[in-house]
Amino acid sequence: MGLRLLIAGGVAAGASCAARARRLSEEAEIVVFERTDYPSFSNCGMPYHLGGVIAERQKITGGNVKMLRERFRIDVRTGVEVTRIDRGAKRIEVRDVRTGRFSWEAYDALVLAPGAKPIRLPVPGIDLPGVHTLRHVADMDAIAAHLARGPRRAVVVGGGFIGLEMVENLARRGLAVALVEKLPQVMPPLDPEMLVRVHGHLRAKGIALHLGDGLAAIERQGNGLRVVTGSGQSIEGDLVLLSAGVRPDIELAQSAGLEIGPRGGIRVDDQMRTSDPHIWAAGDAVEVRDIVTGEPALLALAGPANRQGRLAAEAIFGQPSRFRGVQGTSVVGVFDLTVAMTGASERRLRAAGIPCKAAHLHTADHAGYYPGAQAMHLKLIFDPNRGTVLGAQAVGGRGVDKRIDVIAMAMQMGATVHDLAEAELAYAPQYGAAKDPVNMAGMVGVAHLRGESPLLGWDEIEEADVILDVRTPAEVEGGRVPGSVNIPLDALRERLGELPRGQRIAVHCAAGVRSHAATRLLRLRGFDAHNLTGGFRSYEDAEEAGRVAARVRRT
Amino acid sequence: MGLRLLIAGGVAAGASCAARARRLSEEAEIVVFERTDYPSFSNCGMPYHLGGVIAERQKITGGNVKMLRERFRIDVRTGVEVTRIDRGAKRIEVRDVRTGRFSWEAYDALVLAPGAKPIRLPVPGIDLPGVHTLRHVADMDAIAAHLARGPRRAVVVGGGFIGLEMVENLARRGLAVALVEKLPQVMPPLDPEMLVRVHGHLRAKGIALHLGDGLAAIERQGNGLRVVTGSGQSIEGDLVLLSAGVRPDIELAQSAGLEIGPRGGIRVDDQMRTSDPHIWAAGDAVEVRDIVTGEPALLALAGPANRQGRLAAEAIFGQPSRFRGVQGTSVVGVFDLTVAMTGASERRLRAAGIPCKAAHLHTADHAGYYPGAQAMHLKLIFDPNRGTVLGAQAVGGRGVDKRIDVIAMAMQMGATVHDLAEAELAYAPQYGAAKDPVNMAGMVGVAHLRGESPLLGWDEIEEADVILDVRTPAEVEGGRVPGSVNIPLDALRERLGELPRGQRIAVHCAAGVRSHAATRLLRLRGFDAHNLTGGFRSYEDAEEAGRVAARVRRT
C-alpha cells in the first residue's frame, strides 16, 4: 500500500499536483478536497464567458474531473472543505458543505492549494446586492444572472488583469463601463509611462476612466447602485465589479501554526515544503522567490501554480526537482491592445535599490514595407553594469506576446543585452524584421553598456546642460520639449559649432533611432552626448504619466 | 584622416557594415560599391510585391541609400562592380557597369559582401525567355513585366523559401501553379514528417505538386514553355521560376587567393576576417559555424547577414565582438500556414553522428476553451543524455513563429528540456496555455531523460515487441497501426494481464498525451513501456513521409 496523499484545493495547483502524483505512484491513495463543486475549472476564461466570447459555460466548468477520477484514480471530493489540520496526528478535519458534517482524514503527506481570495475593501456598501467579485464559478454565475437582467451601466473597481478583462467583456455585452482605480494607472506591475496608450485606448473604446481615485463607498441609487470615490465623485452603475486584487488564503495554514512569509503567503522552500515536513503548499497561497529582485513575492498566475503543484508531487515522491522562483511573465488583452511584461519594473527595481537602466522602443511587429504592421512599444530594463536583462514590458498589437516570451526565456537563462542583440530570430517580412524589436532593444542596451550611446531617461534630464532635438523643423512644429535646441540630424555635422563642449548634451529625436546616430556623431567629435530614451514619443508618454523632470514639464 | 574602408556589395551585410562603421568613426572614408542600381533593397519582400501584397515597387527598391549617403556620409557607388583585388598593393579594381571603364581604389580595410547567386541547374533550356530566377531587383522587374503580359500557368522549380513564397504569390495573382522539387519534400531544412501537412495544404490550394522529381529540361511549347522532369513528366507553363537555392558568390575572393571553406563559402574567423588580415567578408558569401553541429555552414538569411556586416565593422575598428555562429532560425508563410524552425534537424544530426531524440506534439496556439485556436505541430529535438535542446520545427497557424523564437532564444543560451519545461511564458487564454506548447515539449523531453516515459520514434518501432494502442475503440475504427493491440487507457489497469512482462511495449494514442499516462502506469506496474512520439497523428505523418519502420507500414 502506498502513502496517503491529501490535497486541499482542486483547482490549478491542486489538480496538477494530483495528476502528477499519480504519474509517480500507482499505489498512493490520492484524495482531493475541493470546497466548491468545480475542481479544475478554467479560471482565466470566466471574463470571456461573461462577455459571450466563450459561449458554453461547460467550457469553463468542465475541467478534467472525470479524467482525474477515472484515468488517474484520484478521489476527488467536491463540496468538501478542509477546516483544520492536526499536525501532530497527521490528520485533517473536513466538512461536507451540504450536510455540515465534520470528519477526520489521516495523511502521510498533505498539500495545501487553497488559492487566493478577492480583496474585499472595507468600505460601506460592499455587500449590497449587485456588487460582485469574480473568483469562483459561483461568482461567474451570479454575474451572468445579473447580466441576464439587462443592466445598462457597470462600474469596475480595480484595473488589474481581471478588472481590465471584465471592462472589455462588459463593454462587449453592450454595457456602459466606468473603471475606478486608486493608482494613477491600470496594470500596476508595469511602469506608468507604458500605460499611457492603454488609457487612451480604453477612453477611445468609450470607457470612463477614473484613475488615481479609490473606492470610498457603494450606495443604493434608485434601482441601481452608486460608487462613491475618495475624491467625492459619484458614478452610477447597475452592476459593480470589485477586482481590487487577491490575497493568499492562509487561514487554514495559519491556524495550524505553519510559517507565513513577510508578504502574507504560506512560506515554502524550493520544493514547496512548508515549515511542517509533512505538509507542502502550492499555488496562489504561497510565497515564492522573485528571481530578479531575490525578494519574496506573491504571484497569482496559472502557469506557476501548475508548476508548483507538480513540483510538490515530485518532492513528495522523492524527486530532486526545485522551483526556480517566478519572474512574473504575464499578458492581458485590452480590446485591440495586448499588454505584456516579464521580470521587474523599473519602479520595483528602484524601490529595491537595484541599479537599472531602461531602453524604450517605438517600433512595429513586422517589417514596415509589408502591409499591416502594428505599432509596438517596448521597454527593456537591464543592469547598467553587467547588462543582465531585468525586465521587459510591451504594449501594442500582434507580436507583443512573442517578444515578451522571447525575453522571458532569455531572462530565465541569465541573458544580457548582448544576447538579445545577437539573438537569431525567425524573420520573414510578415513575421518580424531582420533586426527584430528584441535585437533592437538589445542593441540599444549594448550601446549604453559600451558607452557608445549612453541612455538618459526623461526623468533624469536634470543632469543635462543642453537638450538637443535632432528632428526636422516640420516635426518640431508639431510639439517640442521646453528649452530644447533644434538641429536636424542631417545638418548636425555642419552646425557642431553651435553646441557647447564640456557640457552634457541630451539628444532626442522622435523615437530614438536618429538620436542614437546623433549621439554617436557627437561623441566621436568629442561632445558629451547622451541618448534620451524613446525620443519625443517617450517624452509625451512620460509627461502624461508625470515622469518627466521638472525643467521639461510643459504644464 | 581616418582609414579608407571599401565595401564590395551594398545589400544587407554591406549596408549594415557601412552604417555601423560610420557610428564607430567619423573620420573613416567609407565607400560602398554595388554592381546593381539598388543597394540596400528589401530582398525578402520581392515575392510579395510580385503577388501584389506590397503594392509599391518603391517599398522594395527604396532602401536607405539617401540615408547612407547624407546621414552617414557614405560614398555609395551604384552600378560599380569590384572586379579584382590586388592584395599586395591593398587596392581593388572596379568597373563602371555603364561605361565599362576600369579604375583602381586603394583600401586600408576591405569588406567583401558579394552575396549569393541563384543556382542555375545545368539543363537544356535554362536560358529560354520566360525562365526566371529571383534574386535581384532586375529579376523582380523581369517577372513583373512577364506577369503583366497575363501568363496563366507557372512552374516553380525548387521548394525552398523563395520557391514557396513565389508559389503562393503566383497563385495569388491567379496563375495555375505547379511546383517541381527533386527531393520528396519542400523545405529541405525540416524533417520530412513535418512537411506532410504543408504538402496537403499546397494541394488543397490547388498547387500541382511534383515531389521527388528533378528538372531535366525546359522546352518551348507553342507560345509557352514545358518543363520536363527527371521521371519524364511534362508540365506546361507560361512562366518558369527557378528557385533551386543559392551558392556563395566567391569569384572575386577565389581569384584573389582568399581561403574558401569546405562548404564553398569564403572562410572567415569569428570576427569575419578572411585569410588576408586586411580583408573581411560578411553575408551570404561566407561560411559560418553551425552552433549546434559545430560544422561549417552556409546560411543565406538577412538577420545573420546584417549581424555579420556590423561585426566586420566592429572588428575593423578594434572592438572585441565575436560572431557566435548560426543556428538557422527561419520562417516561411505558405498560404494560411506558417512553417518555422531553429537549430538542426533530426536528419542532419544523424548524418553528423550526434545523438538526438525527438518529441512530436500536436497541439494548438492557445487554450482550447477559447474560440479560434489554431492547430500547431511542434517537433523538439534534444540530446538524449544531457537534455540540451538541439532544434525545433513547427507547422501551423498563429503562434508558430513565437514558439520557434522562444526555443531559438533558449538554444542560444544553452537551454535544456528542463529549462523549456520550467519556462514562465505569458498566459491568457487567447495567447497561450497555462502549459504552453514550449513547456509541454520540454516536459516530454524531461520525462524521457528521467526514464519516466522513454520516447520511441515511429522509425524505431522495430525495437518493440508489442505495439499498444490506448485509444478508444471508436478512434481505432478510423484507422490503426498494423499489428497493434488495442486496450483503451481507461481500461488499462483492469487489463494488465493481457500484456507480456519482460517485453518492450510501445504505447501510442492519438497525439501523445494519453500514451504518456499509459506509459507511466505500465512502468510503475513493472512493464517495459515506451511512449511512441506524437501518437497516431505522427504515425500517419511518418507513414506518408516514408519514415515508419517496415513492420508497421500499411501499404
mmCIF file of N, CA and C in Angstrom, chain B residues 217-278:
data_model
loop_
_atom_site.group_PDB
_atom_site.id
_atom_site.type_symbol
_atom_site.label_atom_id
_atom_site.label_comp_id
_atom_site.label_asym_id
_atom_site.label_seq_id
_atom_site.Cartn_x
_atom_site.Cartn_y
_atom_site.Cartn_z
ATOM 1 N N ALA B 217 14.788 19.293 -68.219
ATOM 2 C CA ALA B 217 14.926 20.217 -69.350
ATOM 3 C C ALA B 217 13.766 21.187 -69.374
ATOM 4 N N ILE B 218 13.995 22.310 -70.047
ATOM 5 C CA ILE B 218 12.893 23.227 -70.315
ATOM 6 C C ILE B 218 12.835 23.386 -71.829
ATOM 7 N N GLU B 219 11.622 23.253 -72.364
ATOM 8 C CA GLU B 219 11.476 23.324 -73.822
ATOM 9 C C GLU B 219 10.400 24.332 -74.194
ATOM 10 N N ARG B 220 10.504 24.833 -75.408
ATOM 11 C CA ARG B 220 9.414 25.660 -75.930
ATOM 12 C C ARG B 220 8.220 24.769 -76.226
ATOM 13 N N GLN B 221 7.045 25.316 -76.000
ATOM 14 C CA GLN B 221 5.810 24.571 -76.275
ATOM 15 C C GLN B 221 4.789 25.611 -76.731
ATOM 16 N N GLY B 222 4.574 25.677 -78.026
ATOM 17 C CA GLY B 222 3.672 26.707 -78.547
ATOM 18 C C GLY B 222 4.210 28.075 -78.174
ATOM 19 N N ASN B 223 3.334 28.914 -77.562
ATOM 20 C CA ASN B 223 3.786 30.228 -77.110
ATOM 21 C C ASN B 223 4.416 30.167 -75.732
ATOM 22 N N GLY B 224 4.340 29.005 -75.113
ATOM 23 C CA GLY B 224 4.820 28.914 -73.742
ATOM 24 C C GLY B 224 6.017 27.997 -73.601
ATOM 25 N N LEU B 225 6.086 27.392 -72.436
ATOM 26 C CA LEU B 225 7.225 26.542 -72.106
ATOM 27 C C LEU B 225 6.704 25.210 -71.584
ATOM 28 N N ARG B 226 7.641 24.274 -71.515
ATOM 29 C CA ARG B 226 7.303 22.965 -70.995
ATOM 30 C C ARG B 226 8.482 22.508 -70.144
ATOM 31 N N VAL B 227 8.173 22.197 -68.899
ATOM 32 C CA VAL B 227 9.220 21.711 -68.003
ATOM 33 C C VAL B 227 9.193 20.192 -68.030
ATOM 34 N N VAL B 228 10.320 19.607 -68.372
ATOM 35 C CA VAL B 228 10.407 18.148 -68.395
ATOM 36 C C VAL B 228 11.173 17.701 -67.156
ATOM 37 N N THR B 229 10.605 16.731 -66.442
ATOM 38 C CA THR B 229 11.228 16.299 -65.187
ATOM 39 C C THR B 229 12.056 15.032 -65.419
ATOM 40 N N GLY B 230 12.827 14.701 -64.409
ATOM 41 C CA GLY B 230 13.673 13.520 -64.479
ATOM 42 C C GLY B 230 12.884 12.253 -64.732
ATOM 43 N N SER B 231 11.677 12.198 -64.220
ATOM 44 C CA SER B 231 10.852 10.995 -64.402
ATOM 45 C C SER B 231 10.160 11.014 -65.756
ATOM 46 N N GLY B 232 10.371 12.073 -66.527
ATOM 47 C CA GLY B 232 9.786 12.134 -67.868
ATOM 48 C C GLY B 232 8.457 12.856 -67.936
ATOM 49 N N GLN B 233 8.016 13.384 -66.813
ATOM 50 C CA GLN B 233 6.769 14.154 -66.853
ATOM 51 C C GLN B 233 6.984 15.461 -67.592
ATOM 52 N N SER B 234 5.920 15.949 -68.168
ATOM 53 C CA SER B 234 5.988 17.193 -68.916
ATOM 54 C C SER B 234 4.946 18.140 -68.338
ATOM 55 N N ILE B 235 5.391 19.299 -67.864
ATOM 56 C CA ILE B 235 4.489 20.247 -67.197
ATOM 57 C C ILE B 235 4.527 21.567 -67.954
ATOM 58 N N GLU B 236 3.362 21.956 -68.453
ATOM 59 C CA GLU B 236 3.316 23.180 -69.251
ATOM 60 C C GLU B 236 3.196 24.417 -68.376
ATOM 61 N N GLY B 237 3.858 25.480 -68.822
ATOM 62 C CA GLY B 237 3.784 26.731 -68.089
ATOM 63 C C GLY B 237 4.145 27.888 -68.985
ATOM 64 N N ASP B 238 3.541 29.051 -68.708
ATOM 65 C CA ASP B 238 3.920 30.228 -69.477
ATOM 66 C C ASP B 238 5.135 30.895 -68.850
ATOM 67 N N LEU B 239 5.272 30.665 -67.549
ATOM 68 C CA LEU B 239 6.357 31.303 -66.791
ATOM 69 C C LEU B 239 7.019 30.211 -65.955
ATOM 70 N N VAL B 240 8.332 30.181 -65.951
ATOM 71 C CA VAL B 240 9.049 29.203 -65.124
ATOM 72 C C VAL B 240 9.950 29.966 -64.164
ATOM 73 N N LEU B 241 9.845 29.638 -62.889
ATOM 74 C CA LEU B 241 10.738 30.250 -61.908
ATOM 75 C C LEU B 241 11.677 29.187 -61.367
ATOM 76 N N LEU B 242 12.963 29.449 -61.503
ATOM 77 C CA LEU B 242 13.954 28.535 -60.944
ATOM 78 C C LEU B 242 14.345 29.039 -59.560
ATOM 79 N N SER B 243 14.080 28.245 -58.566
ATOM 80 C CA SER B 243 14.457 28.635 -57.206
ATOM 81 C C SER B 243 15.083 27.415 -56.545
ATOM 82 N N ALA B 244 16.178 26.988 -57.137
ATOM 83 C CA ALA B 244 16.845 25.766 -56.682
ATOM 84 C C ALA B 244 17.935 26.080 -55.664
ATOM 85 N N GLY B 245 17.779 27.211 -54.985
ATOM 86 C CA GLY B 245 18.760 27.561 -53.966
ATOM 87 C C GLY B 245 19.819 28.506 -54.498
ATOM 88 N N VAL B 246 20.727 28.881 -53.634
ATOM 89 C CA VAL B 246 21.784 29.822 -53.999
ATOM 90 C C VAL B 246 23.132 29.240 -53.602
ATOM 91 N N ARG B 247 24.165 29.781 -54.212
ATOM 92 C CA ARG B 247 25.516 29.430 -53.751
ATOM 93 C C ARG B 247 26.313 30.716 -53.585
ATOM 94 N N PRO B 248 27.261 30.697 -52.637
ATOM 95 C CA PRO B 248 28.033 31.904 -52.355
ATOM 96 C C PRO B 248 28.720 32.428 -53.605
ATOM 97 N N ASP B 249 28.712 33.728 -53.753
ATOM 98 C CA ASP B 249 29.396 34.359 -54.872
ATOM 99 C C ASP B 249 30.852 34.591 -54.447
ATOM 100 N N ILE B 250 31.725 33.645 -54.818
ATOM 101 C CA ILE B 250 33.100 33.689 -54.305
ATOM 102 C C ILE B 250 34.134 33.978 -55.382
ATOM 103 N N GLU B 251 33.684 34.299 -56.588
ATOM 104 C CA GLU B 251 34.632 34.502 -57.696
ATOM 105 C C GLU B 251 35.761 35.455 -57.343
ATOM 106 N N LEU B 252 35.370 36.621 -56.840
ATOM 107 C CA LEU B 252 36.340 37.656 -56.530
ATOM 108 C C LEU B 252 37.316 37.174 -55.446
ATOM 109 N N ALA B 253 36.757 36.589 -54.401
ATOM 110 C CA ALA B 253 37.590 36.116 -53.285
ATOM 111 C C ALA B 253 38.536 35.015 -53.757
ATOM 112 N N GLN B 254 37.985 34.130 -54.569
ATOM 113 C CA GLN B 254 38.768 32.999 -55.045
ATOM 114 C C GLN B 254 39.917 33.458 -55.951
ATOM 115 N N SER B 255 39.599 34.370 -56.844
ATOM 116 C CA SER B 255 40.650 34.815 -57.766
ATOM 117 C C SER B 255 41.714 35.616 -57.029
ATOM 118 N N ALA B 256 41.349 36.155 -55.850
ATOM 119 C CA ALA B 256 42.357 36.868 -55.052
ATOM 120 C C ALA B 256 43.109 35.913 -54.150
ATOM 121 N N GLY B 257 42.790 34.625 -54.227
ATOM 122 C CA GLY B 257 43.514 33.637 -53.440
ATOM 123 C C GLY B 257 43.103 33.579 -51.973
ATOM 124 N N LEU B 258 41.938 34.130 -51.661
ATOM 125 C CA LEU B 258 41.464 34.015 -50.276
ATOM 126 C C LEU B 258 41.000 32.589 -50.030
ATOM 127 N N GLU B 259 41.112 32.165 -48.784
ATOM 128 C CA GLU B 259 40.718 30.789 -48.462
ATOM 129 C C GLU B 259 39.210 30.606 -48.606
ATOM 130 N N ILE B 260 38.859 29.478 -49.208
ATOM 131 C CA ILE B 260 37.457 29.102 -49.345
ATOM 132 C C ILE B 260 37.238 27.903 -48.428
ATOM 133 N N GLY B 261 36.111 27.868 -47.739
ATOM 134 C CA GLY B 261 35.847 26.787 -46.801
ATOM 135 C C GLY B 261 35.337 25.534 -47.484
ATOM 136 N N PRO B 262 35.180 24.456 -46.729
ATOM 137 C CA PRO B 262 34.756 23.169 -47.290
ATOM 138 C C PRO B 262 33.354 23.196 -47.891
ATOM 139 N N ARG B 263 32.506 24.125 -47.447
ATOM 140 C CA ARG B 263 31.156 24.193 -47.996
ATOM 141 C C ARG B 263 31.088 25.131 -49.191
ATOM 142 N N GLY B 264 32.211 25.750 -49.530
ATOM 143 C CA GLY B 264 32.227 26.595 -50.725
ATOM 144 C C GLY B 264 31.969 28.063 -50.457
ATOM 145 N N GLY B 265 32.031 28.468 -49.202
ATOM 146 C CA GLY B 265 31.888 29.887 -48.879
ATOM 147 C C GLY B 265 33.236 30.470 -48.502
ATOM 148 N N ILE B 266 33.321 31.800 -48.477
ATOM 149 C CA ILE B 266 34.571 32.446 -48.075
ATOM 150 C C ILE B 266 34.822 32.094 -46.604
ATOM 151 N N ARG B 267 36.038 31.631 -46.321
ATOM 152 C CA ARG B 267 36.357 31.276 -44.942
ATOM 153 C C ARG B 267 36.670 32.538 -44.132
ATOM 154 N N VAL B 268 36.012 32.686 -42.985
ATOM 155 C CA VAL B 268 36.271 33.830 -42.097
ATOM 156 C C VAL B 268 36.446 33.324 -40.676
ATOM 157 N N ASP B 269 37.093 34.135 -39.834
ATOM 158 C CA ASP B 269 37.166 33.775 -38.415
ATOM 159 C C ASP B 269 35.955 34.377 -37.699
ATOM 160 N N ASP B 270 35.929 34.304 -36.383
ATOM 161 C CA ASP B 270 34.724 34.772 -35.693
ATOM 162 C C ASP B 270 34.655 36.289 -35.575
ATOM 163 N N GLN B 271 35.594 36.970 -36.213
ATOM 164 C CA GLN B 271 35.460 38.416 -36.376
ATOM 165 C C GLN B 271 35.289 38.769 -37.850
ATOM 166 N N MET B 272 34.910 37.778 -38.636
ATOM 167 C CA MET B 272 34.614 37.940 -40.054
ATOM 168 C C MET B 272 35.842 38.285 -40.884
ATOM 169 N N ARG B 273 37.010 37.979 -40.366
ATOM 170 C CA ARG B 273 38.230 38.257 -41.107
ATOM 171 C C ARG B 273 38.554 37.064 -42.002
ATOM 172 N N THR B 274 38.921 37.365 -43.246
ATOM 173 C CA THR B 274 39.285 36.306 -44.180
ATOM 174 C C THR B 274 40.738 35.894 -43.918
ATOM 175 N N SER B 275 41.288 35.074 -44.804
ATOM 176 C CA SER B 275 42.677 34.642 -44.646
ATOM 177 C C SER B 275 43.657 35.793 -44.907
ATOM 178 N N ASP B 276 43.169 36.910 -45.411
ATOM 179 C CA ASP B 276 44.000 38.114 -45.553
ATOM 180 C C ASP B 276 43.657 39.052 -44.399
ATOM 181 N N PRO B 277 44.647 39.497 -43.633
ATOM 182 C CA PRO B 277 44.345 40.289 -42.428
ATOM 183 C C PRO B 277 43.728 41.656 -42.706
ATOM 184 N N HIS B 278 43.731 42.092 -43.955
ATOM 185 C CA HIS B 278 43.137 43.386 -44.271
ATOM 186 C C HIS B 278 41.783 43.253 -44.972
#
